[in-house]
Coordinates of C-alpha atoms in Angstrom, one line a residue:
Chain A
X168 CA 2.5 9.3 -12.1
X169 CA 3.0 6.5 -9.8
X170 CA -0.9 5.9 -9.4
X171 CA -1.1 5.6 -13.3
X172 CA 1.9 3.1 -13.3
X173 CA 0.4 0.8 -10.2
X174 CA -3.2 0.8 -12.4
X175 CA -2.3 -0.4 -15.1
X176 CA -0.3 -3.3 -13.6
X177 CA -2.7 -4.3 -10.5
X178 CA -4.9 -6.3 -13.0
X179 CA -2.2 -8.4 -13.2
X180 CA -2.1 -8.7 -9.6
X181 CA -5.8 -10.4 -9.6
X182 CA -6.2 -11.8 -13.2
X183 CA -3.7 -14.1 -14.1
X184 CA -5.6 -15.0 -17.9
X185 CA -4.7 -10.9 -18.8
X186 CA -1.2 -11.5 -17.6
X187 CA 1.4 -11.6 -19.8
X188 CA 3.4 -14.9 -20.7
X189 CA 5.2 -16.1 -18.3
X190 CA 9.2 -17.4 -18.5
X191 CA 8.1 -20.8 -19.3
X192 CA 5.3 -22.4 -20.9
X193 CA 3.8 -24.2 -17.6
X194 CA 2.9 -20.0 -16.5
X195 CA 1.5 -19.7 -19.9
X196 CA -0.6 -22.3 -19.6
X197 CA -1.9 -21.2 -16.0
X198 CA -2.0 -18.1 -17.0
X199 CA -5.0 -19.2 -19.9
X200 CA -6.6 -21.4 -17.7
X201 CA -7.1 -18.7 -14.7
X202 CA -10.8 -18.7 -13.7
X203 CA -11.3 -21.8 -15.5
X204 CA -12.5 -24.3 -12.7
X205 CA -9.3 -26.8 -12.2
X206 CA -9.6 -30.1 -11.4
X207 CA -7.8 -32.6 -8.7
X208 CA -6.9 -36.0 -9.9
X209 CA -10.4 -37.2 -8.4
X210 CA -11.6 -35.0 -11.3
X211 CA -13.5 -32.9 -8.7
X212 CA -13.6 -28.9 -9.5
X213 CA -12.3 -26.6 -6.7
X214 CA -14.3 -23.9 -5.8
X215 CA -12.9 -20.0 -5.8
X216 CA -13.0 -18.3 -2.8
X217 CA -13.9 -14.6 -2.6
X218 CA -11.0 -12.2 -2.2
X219 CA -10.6 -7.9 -1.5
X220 CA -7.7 -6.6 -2.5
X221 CA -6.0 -3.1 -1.6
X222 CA -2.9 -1.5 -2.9
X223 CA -1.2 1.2 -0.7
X224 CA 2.2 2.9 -0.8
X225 CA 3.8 0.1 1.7
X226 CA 1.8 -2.8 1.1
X227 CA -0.7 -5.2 -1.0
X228 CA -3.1 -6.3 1.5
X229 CA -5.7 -9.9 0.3
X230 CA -8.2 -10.7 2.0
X231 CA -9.1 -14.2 0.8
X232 CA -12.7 -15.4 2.3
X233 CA -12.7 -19.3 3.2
X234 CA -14.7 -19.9 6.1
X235 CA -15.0 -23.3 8.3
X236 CA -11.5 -24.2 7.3
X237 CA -8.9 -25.5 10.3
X238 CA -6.1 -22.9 10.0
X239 CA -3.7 -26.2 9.7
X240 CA -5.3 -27.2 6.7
X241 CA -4.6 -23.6 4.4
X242 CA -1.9 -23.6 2.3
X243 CA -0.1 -20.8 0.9
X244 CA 2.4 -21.2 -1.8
X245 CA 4.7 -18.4 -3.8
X246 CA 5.9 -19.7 -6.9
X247 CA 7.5 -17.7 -9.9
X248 CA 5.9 -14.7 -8.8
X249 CA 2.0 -16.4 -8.5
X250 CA 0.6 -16.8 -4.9
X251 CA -1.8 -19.4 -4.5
X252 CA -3.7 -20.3 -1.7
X253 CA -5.2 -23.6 -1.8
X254 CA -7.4 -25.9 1.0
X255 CA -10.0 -28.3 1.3
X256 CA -13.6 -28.3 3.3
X257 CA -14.2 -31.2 4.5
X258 CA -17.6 -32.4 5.0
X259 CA -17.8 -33.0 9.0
X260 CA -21.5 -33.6 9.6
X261 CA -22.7 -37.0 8.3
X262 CA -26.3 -36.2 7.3
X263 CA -28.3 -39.2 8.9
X264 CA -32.1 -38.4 7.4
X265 CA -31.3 -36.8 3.8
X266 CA -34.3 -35.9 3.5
X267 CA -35.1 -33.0 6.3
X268 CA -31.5 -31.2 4.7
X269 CA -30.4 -28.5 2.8
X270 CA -27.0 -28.1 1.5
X271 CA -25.4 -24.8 0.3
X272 CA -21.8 -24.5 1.1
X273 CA -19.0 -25.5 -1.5
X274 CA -17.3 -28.4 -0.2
X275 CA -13.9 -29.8 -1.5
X276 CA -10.8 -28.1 -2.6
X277 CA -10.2 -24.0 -2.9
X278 CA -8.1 -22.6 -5.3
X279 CA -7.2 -18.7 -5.8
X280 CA -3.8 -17.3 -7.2
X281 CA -2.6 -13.9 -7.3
X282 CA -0.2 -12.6 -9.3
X283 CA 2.4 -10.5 -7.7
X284 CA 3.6 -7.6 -8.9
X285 CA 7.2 -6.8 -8.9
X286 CA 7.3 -4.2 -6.5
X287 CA 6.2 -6.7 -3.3
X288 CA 9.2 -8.2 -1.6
X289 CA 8.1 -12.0 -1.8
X290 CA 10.3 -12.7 1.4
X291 CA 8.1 -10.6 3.7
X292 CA 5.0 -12.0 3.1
X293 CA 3.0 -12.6 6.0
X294 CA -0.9 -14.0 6.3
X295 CA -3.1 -14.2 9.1
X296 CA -6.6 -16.4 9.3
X297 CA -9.5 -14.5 11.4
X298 CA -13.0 -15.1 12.1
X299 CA -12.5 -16.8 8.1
X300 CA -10.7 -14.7 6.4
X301 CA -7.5 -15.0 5.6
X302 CA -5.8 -12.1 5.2
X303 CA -2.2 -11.6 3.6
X304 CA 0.3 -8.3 4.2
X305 CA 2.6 -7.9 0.8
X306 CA 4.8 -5.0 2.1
X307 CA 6.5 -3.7 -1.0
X308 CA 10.7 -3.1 -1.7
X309 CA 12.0 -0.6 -0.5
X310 CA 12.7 0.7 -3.6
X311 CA 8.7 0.2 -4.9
X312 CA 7.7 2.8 -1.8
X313 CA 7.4 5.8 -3.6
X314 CA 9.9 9.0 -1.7
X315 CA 9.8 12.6 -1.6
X316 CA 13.0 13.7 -2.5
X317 CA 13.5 17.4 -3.0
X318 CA 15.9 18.5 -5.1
X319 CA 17.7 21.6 -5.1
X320 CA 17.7 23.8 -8.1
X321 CA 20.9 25.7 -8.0
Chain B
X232 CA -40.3 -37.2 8.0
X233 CA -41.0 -34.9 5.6
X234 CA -40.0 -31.9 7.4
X235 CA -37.6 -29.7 5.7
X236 CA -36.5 -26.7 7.8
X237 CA -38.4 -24.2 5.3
X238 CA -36.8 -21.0 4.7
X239 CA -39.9 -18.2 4.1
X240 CA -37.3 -15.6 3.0
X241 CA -33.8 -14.7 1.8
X242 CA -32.7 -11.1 1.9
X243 CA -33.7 -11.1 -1.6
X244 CA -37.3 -11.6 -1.7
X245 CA -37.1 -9.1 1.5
X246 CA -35.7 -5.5 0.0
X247 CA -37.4 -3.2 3.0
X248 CA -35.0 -4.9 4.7
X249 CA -31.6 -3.5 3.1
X250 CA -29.8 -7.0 3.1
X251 CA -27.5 -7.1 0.9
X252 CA -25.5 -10.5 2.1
X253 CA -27.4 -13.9 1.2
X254 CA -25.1 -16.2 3.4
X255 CA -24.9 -19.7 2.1
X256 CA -26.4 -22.3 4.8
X257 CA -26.6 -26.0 5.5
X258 CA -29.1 -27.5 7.2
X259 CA -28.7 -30.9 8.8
X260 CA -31.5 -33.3 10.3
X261 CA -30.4 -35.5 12.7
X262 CA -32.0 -37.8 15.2
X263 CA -32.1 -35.7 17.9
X264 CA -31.5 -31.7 16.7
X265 CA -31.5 -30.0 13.8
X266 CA -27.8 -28.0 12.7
X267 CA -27.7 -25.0 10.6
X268 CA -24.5 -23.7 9.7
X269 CA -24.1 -20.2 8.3
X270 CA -21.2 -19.3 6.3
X271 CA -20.1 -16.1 7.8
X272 CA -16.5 -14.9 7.5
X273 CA -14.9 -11.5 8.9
X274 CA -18.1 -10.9 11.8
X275 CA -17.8 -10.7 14.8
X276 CA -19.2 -13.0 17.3
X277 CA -21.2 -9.9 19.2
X278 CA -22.6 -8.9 15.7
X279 CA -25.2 -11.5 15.5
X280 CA -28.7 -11.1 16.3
X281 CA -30.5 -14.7 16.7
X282 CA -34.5 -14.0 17.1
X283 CA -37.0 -16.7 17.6
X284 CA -40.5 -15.5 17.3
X285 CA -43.6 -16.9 16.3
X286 CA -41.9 -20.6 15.2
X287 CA -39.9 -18.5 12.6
X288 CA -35.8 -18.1 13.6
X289 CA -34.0 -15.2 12.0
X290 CA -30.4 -14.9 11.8
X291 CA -29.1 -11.0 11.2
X292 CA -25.9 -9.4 11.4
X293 CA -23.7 -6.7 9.6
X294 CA -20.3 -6.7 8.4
X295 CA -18.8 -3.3 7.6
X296 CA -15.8 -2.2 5.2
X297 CA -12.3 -1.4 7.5
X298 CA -11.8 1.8 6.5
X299 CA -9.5 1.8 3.5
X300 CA -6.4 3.5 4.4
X301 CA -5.4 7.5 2.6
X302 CA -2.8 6.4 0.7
X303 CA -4.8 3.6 -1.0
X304 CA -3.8 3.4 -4.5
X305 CA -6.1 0.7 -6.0
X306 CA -9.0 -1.3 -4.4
X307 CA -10.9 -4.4 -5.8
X308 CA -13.9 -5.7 -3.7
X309 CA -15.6 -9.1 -4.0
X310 CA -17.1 -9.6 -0.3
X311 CA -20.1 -7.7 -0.3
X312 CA -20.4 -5.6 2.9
X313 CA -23.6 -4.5 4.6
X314 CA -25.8 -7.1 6.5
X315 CA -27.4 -10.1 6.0
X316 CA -30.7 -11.8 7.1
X317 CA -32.0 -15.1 7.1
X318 CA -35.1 -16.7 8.3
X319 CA -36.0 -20.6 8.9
X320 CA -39.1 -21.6 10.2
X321 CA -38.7 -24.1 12.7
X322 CA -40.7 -27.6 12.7
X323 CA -42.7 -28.7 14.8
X324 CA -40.9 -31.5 16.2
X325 CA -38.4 -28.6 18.0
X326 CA -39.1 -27.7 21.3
X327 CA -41.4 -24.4 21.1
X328 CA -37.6 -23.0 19.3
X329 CA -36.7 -22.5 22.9
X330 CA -33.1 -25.0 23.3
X331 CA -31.0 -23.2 20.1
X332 CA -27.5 -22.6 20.8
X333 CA -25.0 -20.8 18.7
X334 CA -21.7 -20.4 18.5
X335 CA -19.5 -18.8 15.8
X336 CA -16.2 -21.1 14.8
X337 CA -13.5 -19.9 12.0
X338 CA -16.5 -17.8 10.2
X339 CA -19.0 -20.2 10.7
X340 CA -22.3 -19.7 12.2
X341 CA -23.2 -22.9 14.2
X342 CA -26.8 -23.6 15.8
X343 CA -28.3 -26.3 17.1
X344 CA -31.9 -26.9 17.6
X345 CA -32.8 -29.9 20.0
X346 CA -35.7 -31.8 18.8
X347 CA -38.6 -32.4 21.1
X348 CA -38.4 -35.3 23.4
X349 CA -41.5 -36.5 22.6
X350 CA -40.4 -36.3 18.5
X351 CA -37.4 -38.4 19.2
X352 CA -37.9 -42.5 18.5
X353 CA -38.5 -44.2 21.5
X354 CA -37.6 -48.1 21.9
X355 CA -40.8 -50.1 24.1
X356 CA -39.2 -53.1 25.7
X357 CA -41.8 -55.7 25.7
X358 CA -42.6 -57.5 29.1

């Protein structure tokens, strides 16, 4: 019962377009444009990061992959229910001979947002950055932890 | 200076292999070394293998899953677990791929391969 409940609201929880609309039109409009690249006022697109997510009884764990980032320089923000992490990779390494190099990695600003469902008590959110992940613990409400309660029939 | 730190091989064009992880890589020429750096989050620093044999240098490791705990309700997975392997060959101005260092910084895979004395520009003073 409870599985079949948190299924068909994790989407949510990762897709922010198949969300429903939000109390005002600014979360509408975020909601559409989620996984649409957005753009800083330099006009630059951010890159997405990778991210795992895993939904247990207690908690919503996130592990968001942004590697060669300064812990100081991640930001995590909770705002009418949406978590966003956002950053920037800088570009350290000057290339002096352009010509011998090769250049893979996304550079600039990160942007990922989550949408929370109801059950995770926003005030207890914690995040950790390790070896380049960050990783965020979501422990759920009291309430949202589902109980055994056994009930005697008389 | 035409030298471009070839790459004979990504995990792709090498299936016996069972990579499943194409890391994404920079690779800097400078005056003096050579810098690739391996994007790599959630290894561990011990779970590298660095290899340099026959002028060729291959980078391998393998990143597992943390085992998902019982009372897992719902999982969603976008890092690919398994390992990885990459291969450079190394140019000739690098001495005999002998002087690489590595070290592994907030999921980043640093090395650093020295170029040879001898390749390095050398100023003549003139008596």
């Amino acid at each position: 019962m409870i599985e079949k409940e948190v299924l068909t609201m994790l989407p949510e929880l990762w897709n922010r377009r198949g969300g429903l609309i939000g109390p005002t039109f600014d979360d509408f409009v975020e909601r559409f444009f989620y996984g649409w690249p957005s753009f800083d006022k330099t006009g630059e697109a951010a890159w997405t990061p990778r991210a795992d997510i895993h939904d247990s009884d207690k908690e919503v764990t996130i592990d968001v992959e942004i590697p060669g980032i300064p812990k100081e320089d991640i930001k995590v923000e909770i705002k009418n229910g949406l978590l966003t992490v956002t950053g920037e990779r800088k570009q350290e390494r000057k290339t002096e001979t352009p010509e011998g190099s090769r250049i893979e990695r996304h550079y600039g600003r990160f942007e990922r947002s989550f949408l929370l469902p109801e059950t995770v008590d926003e005030e207890k959110i914690a995040a950790g950055y390790t070896n380049g992940v960050l990783t965020l613990n979501l422990p759920k409400t009291e309430k949202a932890v589902p109980r055994e309660v056994t009930v005697a029939v008389k | 200076m035409t030298y471009v730190l070839t790459n004979p091989g990504t995990c792709a064009q090498r299936t016996t292999r069972e990579a499943t992880l194409t890391p994404a890589v920079d690779i800097i020429e400078n005056t003096d070394n050579y810098t690739i750096s391996i994007d790599l989050p959630g290894f561990e620093k011990d779970g590298f293998k660095v290899v340099v044999h026959e002028g060729v240098l291959t980078v391998s490791g393998e990143r597992g899953r943390l085992e998902a705990p019982k009372d897992d309700l719902y999982r969603y997975y976008e890092r690919p677990a398994g390992t990885f392997y990459r291969a450079f060959r190394i140019p000739e101005d690098v001495v005999d791929g002998t002087d690489v260092k590595a070290e592994y910084v907030n999921g980043v895979l640093n090395l650093e391969l020295k170029k040879r004395e001898k390749a390095l520009p050398r100023t003549i003073s003139v008596q």
